[in-house]
PDB file of C-alpha atoms in Angstrom:
ATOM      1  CA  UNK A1416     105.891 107.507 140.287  1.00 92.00           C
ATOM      2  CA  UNK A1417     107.370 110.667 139.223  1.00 95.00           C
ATOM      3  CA  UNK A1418     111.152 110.421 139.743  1.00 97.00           C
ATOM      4  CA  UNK A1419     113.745 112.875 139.224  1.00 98.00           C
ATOM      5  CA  UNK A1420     117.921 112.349 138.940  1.00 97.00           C
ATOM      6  CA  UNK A1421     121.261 114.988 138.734  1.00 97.00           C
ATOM      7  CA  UNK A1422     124.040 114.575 137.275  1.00 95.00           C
ATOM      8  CA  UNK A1423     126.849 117.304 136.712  1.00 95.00           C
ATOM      9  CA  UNK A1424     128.065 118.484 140.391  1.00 94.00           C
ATOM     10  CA  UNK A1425     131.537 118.563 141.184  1.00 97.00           C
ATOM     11  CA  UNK A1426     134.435 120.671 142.111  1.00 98.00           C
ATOM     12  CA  UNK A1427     135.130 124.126 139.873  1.00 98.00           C
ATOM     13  CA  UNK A1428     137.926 126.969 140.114  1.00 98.00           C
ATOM     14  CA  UNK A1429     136.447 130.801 139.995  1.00 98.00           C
ATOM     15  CA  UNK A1430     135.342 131.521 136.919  1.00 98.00           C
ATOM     16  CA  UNK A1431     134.992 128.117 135.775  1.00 98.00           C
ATOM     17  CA  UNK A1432     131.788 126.350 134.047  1.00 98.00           C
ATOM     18  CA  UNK A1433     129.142 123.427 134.782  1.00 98.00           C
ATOM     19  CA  UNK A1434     126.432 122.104 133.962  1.00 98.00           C
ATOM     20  CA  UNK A1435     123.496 120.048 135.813  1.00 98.00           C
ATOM     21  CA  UNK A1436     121.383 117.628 134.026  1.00 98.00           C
ATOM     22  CA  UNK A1437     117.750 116.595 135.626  1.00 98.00           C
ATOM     23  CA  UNK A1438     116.402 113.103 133.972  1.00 98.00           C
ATOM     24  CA  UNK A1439     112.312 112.708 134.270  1.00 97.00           C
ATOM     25  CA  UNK A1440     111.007 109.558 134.456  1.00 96.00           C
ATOM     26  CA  UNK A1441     107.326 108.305 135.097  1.00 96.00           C
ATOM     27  CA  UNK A1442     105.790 111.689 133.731  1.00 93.00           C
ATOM     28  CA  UNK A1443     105.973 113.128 130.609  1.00 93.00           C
ATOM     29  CA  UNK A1444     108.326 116.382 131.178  1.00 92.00           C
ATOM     30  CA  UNK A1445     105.897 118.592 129.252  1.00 89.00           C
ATOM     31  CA  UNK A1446     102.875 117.630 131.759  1.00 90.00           C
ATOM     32  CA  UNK A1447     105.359 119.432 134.735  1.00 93.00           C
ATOM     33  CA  UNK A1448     106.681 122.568 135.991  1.00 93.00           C
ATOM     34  CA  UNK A1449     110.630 122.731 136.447  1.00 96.00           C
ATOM     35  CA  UNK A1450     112.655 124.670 138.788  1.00 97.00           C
ATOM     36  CA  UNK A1451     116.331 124.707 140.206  1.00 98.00           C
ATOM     37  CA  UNK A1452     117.156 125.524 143.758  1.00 98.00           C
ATOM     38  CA  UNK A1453     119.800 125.541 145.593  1.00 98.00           C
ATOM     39  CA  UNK A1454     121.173 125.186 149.339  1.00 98.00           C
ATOM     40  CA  UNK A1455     123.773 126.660 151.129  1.00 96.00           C
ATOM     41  CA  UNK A1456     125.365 125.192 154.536  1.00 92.00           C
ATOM     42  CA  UNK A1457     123.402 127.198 156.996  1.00 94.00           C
ATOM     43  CA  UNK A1458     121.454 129.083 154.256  1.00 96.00           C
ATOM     44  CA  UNK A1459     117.717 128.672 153.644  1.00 96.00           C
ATOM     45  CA  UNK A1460     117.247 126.859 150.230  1.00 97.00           C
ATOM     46  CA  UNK A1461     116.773 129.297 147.690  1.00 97.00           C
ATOM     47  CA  UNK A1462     115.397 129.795 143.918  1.00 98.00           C
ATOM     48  CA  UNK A1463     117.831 129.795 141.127  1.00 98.00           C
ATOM     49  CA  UNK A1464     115.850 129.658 137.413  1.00 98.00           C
ATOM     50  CA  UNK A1465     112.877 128.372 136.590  1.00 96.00           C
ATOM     51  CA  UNK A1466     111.085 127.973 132.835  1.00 94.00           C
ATOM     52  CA  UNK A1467     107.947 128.325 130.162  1.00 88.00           C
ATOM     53  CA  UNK A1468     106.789 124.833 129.253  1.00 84.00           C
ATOM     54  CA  UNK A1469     107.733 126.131 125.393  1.00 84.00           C
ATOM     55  CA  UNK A1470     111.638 126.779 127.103  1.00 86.00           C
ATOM     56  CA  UNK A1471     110.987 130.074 125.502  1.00 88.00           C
ATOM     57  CA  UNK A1472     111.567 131.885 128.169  1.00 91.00           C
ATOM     58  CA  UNK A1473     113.604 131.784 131.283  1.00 94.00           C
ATOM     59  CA  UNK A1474     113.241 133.672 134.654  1.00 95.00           C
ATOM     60  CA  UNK A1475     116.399 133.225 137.105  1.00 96.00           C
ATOM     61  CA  UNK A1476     117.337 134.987 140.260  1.00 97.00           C
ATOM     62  CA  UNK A1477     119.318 138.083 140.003  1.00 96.00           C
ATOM     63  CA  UNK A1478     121.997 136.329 141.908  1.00 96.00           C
ATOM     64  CA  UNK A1479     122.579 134.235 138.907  1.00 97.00           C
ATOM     65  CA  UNK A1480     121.234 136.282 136.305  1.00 90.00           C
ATOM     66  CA  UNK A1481     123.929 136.524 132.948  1.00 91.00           C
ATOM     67  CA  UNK A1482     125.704 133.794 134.232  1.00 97.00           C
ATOM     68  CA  UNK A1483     123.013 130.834 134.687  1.00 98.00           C
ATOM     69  CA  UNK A1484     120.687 129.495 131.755  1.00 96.00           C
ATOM     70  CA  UNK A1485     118.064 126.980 132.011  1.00 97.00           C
ATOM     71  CA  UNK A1486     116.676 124.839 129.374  1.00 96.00           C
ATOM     72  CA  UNK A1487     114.523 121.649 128.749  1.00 95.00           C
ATOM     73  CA  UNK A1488     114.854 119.086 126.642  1.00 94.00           C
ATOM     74  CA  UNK A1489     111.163 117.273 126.371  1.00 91.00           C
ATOM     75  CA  UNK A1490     111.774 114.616 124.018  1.00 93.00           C
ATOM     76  CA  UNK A1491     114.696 113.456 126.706  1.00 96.00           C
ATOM     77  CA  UNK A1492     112.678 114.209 129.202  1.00 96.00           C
ATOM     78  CA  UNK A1493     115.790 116.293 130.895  1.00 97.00           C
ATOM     79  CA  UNK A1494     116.051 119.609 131.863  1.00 97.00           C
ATOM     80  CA  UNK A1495     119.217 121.570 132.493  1.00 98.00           C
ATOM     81  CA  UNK A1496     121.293 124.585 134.605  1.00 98.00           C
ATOM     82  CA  UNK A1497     124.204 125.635 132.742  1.00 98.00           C
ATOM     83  CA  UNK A1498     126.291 127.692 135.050  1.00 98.00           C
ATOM     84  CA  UNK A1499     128.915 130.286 133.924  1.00 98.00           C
ATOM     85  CA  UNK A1500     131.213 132.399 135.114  1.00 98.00           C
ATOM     86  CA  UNK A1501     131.131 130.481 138.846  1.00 98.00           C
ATOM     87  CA  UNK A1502     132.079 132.118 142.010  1.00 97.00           C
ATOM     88  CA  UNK A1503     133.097 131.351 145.305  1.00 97.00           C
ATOM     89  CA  UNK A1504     129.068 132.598 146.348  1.00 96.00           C
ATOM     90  CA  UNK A1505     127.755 129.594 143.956  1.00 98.00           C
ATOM     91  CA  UNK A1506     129.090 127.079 146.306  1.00 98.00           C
ATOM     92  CA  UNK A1507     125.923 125.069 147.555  1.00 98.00           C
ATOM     93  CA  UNK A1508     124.144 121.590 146.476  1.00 98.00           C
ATOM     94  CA  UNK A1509     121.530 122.247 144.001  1.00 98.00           C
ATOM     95  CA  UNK A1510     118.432 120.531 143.896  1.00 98.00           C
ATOM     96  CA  UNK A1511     116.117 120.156 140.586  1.00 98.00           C
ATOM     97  CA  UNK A1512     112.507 119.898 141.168  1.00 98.00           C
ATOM     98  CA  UNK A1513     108.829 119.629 139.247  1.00 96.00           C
ATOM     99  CA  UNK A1514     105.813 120.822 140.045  1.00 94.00           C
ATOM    100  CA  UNK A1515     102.155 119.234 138.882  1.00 92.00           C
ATOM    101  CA  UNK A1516     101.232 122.590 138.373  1.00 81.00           C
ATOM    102  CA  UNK A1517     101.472 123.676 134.618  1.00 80.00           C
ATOM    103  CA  UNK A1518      98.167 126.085 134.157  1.00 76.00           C
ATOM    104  CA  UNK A1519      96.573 128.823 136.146  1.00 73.00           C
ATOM    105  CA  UNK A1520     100.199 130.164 137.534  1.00 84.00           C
ATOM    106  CA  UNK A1521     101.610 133.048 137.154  1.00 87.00           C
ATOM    107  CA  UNK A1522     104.982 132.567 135.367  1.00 89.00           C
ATOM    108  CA  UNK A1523     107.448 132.963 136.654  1.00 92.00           C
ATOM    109  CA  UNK A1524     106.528 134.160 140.558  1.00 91.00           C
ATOM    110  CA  UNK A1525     104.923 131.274 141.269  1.00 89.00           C
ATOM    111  CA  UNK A1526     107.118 129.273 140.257  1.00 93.00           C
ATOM    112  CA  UNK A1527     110.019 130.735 142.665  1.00 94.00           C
ATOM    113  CA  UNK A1528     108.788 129.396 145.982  1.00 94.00           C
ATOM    114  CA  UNK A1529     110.217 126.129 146.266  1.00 94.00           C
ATOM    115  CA  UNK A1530     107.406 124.732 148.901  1.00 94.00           C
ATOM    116  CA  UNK A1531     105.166 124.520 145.880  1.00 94.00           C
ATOM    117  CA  UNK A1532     107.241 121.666 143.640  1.00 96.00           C
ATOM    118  CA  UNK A1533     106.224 118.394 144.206  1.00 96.00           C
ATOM    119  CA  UNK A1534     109.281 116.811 143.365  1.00 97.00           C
ATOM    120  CA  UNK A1535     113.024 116.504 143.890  1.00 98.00           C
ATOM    121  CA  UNK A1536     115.947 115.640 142.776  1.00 98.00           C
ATOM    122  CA  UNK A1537     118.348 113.916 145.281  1.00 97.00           C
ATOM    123  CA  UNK A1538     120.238 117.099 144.918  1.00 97.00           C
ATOM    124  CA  UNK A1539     124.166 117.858 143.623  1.00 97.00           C
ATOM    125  CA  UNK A1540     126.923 119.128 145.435  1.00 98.00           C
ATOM    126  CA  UNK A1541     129.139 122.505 143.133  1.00 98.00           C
ATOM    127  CA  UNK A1542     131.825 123.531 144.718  1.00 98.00           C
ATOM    128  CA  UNK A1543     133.486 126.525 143.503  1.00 98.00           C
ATOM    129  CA  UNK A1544     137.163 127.303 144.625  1.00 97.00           C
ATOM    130  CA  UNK A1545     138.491 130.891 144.878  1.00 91.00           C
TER     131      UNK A1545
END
């Protein structure tokens, strides 16, 4: 059972920094797709950064881009969203999530629609202040 935990929420002024942890267990990391979402009150959930299974390469939303970077970690099986530069806007709980999918995708479009991950996080609350 694949499983899938946060860490790293909490409450940040404007301009501030954080950064979200995702722990694997029950599947090797490098077998998965990763992706971070996130979910505003009365806003759709919505794609932040997702990554190559090398962590070469990074694709985020341009929302986020400059300020957000995503990388993996495979021998911790962790993956991470380190978030710069925070604004009010950045406010939502963020989800991380994996996918079974690794081959035969195209990187990194398929990878933004959050309906096809197959896992998720329980999901952490960043609150930015103004």
């Amino acid at each position: 059972q694949v499983q899938l935990v946060e860490s790293g929420g909490g409450l940040v002024q404007t301009g501030g920094s954080l950064r979200l942890a995702c722990t694997v267990s029950g599947r090797s990391l490098s077998s998965l797709g990763l992706g971070w979402f996130r979910q505003a009150p009365g806003k759709e959930r919505e794609f932040v950064a997702t990554i190559t299974g090398s962590g070469r390469s990074t694709h985020g939303a341009d929302s986020v881009k400059d300020r957000f970077t995503m990388s993996r970690d495979n021998a911790k099986n962790t993956f991470y969203l380190q978030m710069f530069r925070l604004i009010p806007e950045d406010t939502a709980v963020y989800y991380c999530a994996a996918t079974n999918a690794v081959y035969g995708r195209s990187w990194p479009t398929w990878y933004t629609d959050w309906d096809r991950y197959n896992y998720w996080g329980q999901g952490t609350q960043v609150t930015v202040s103004s």
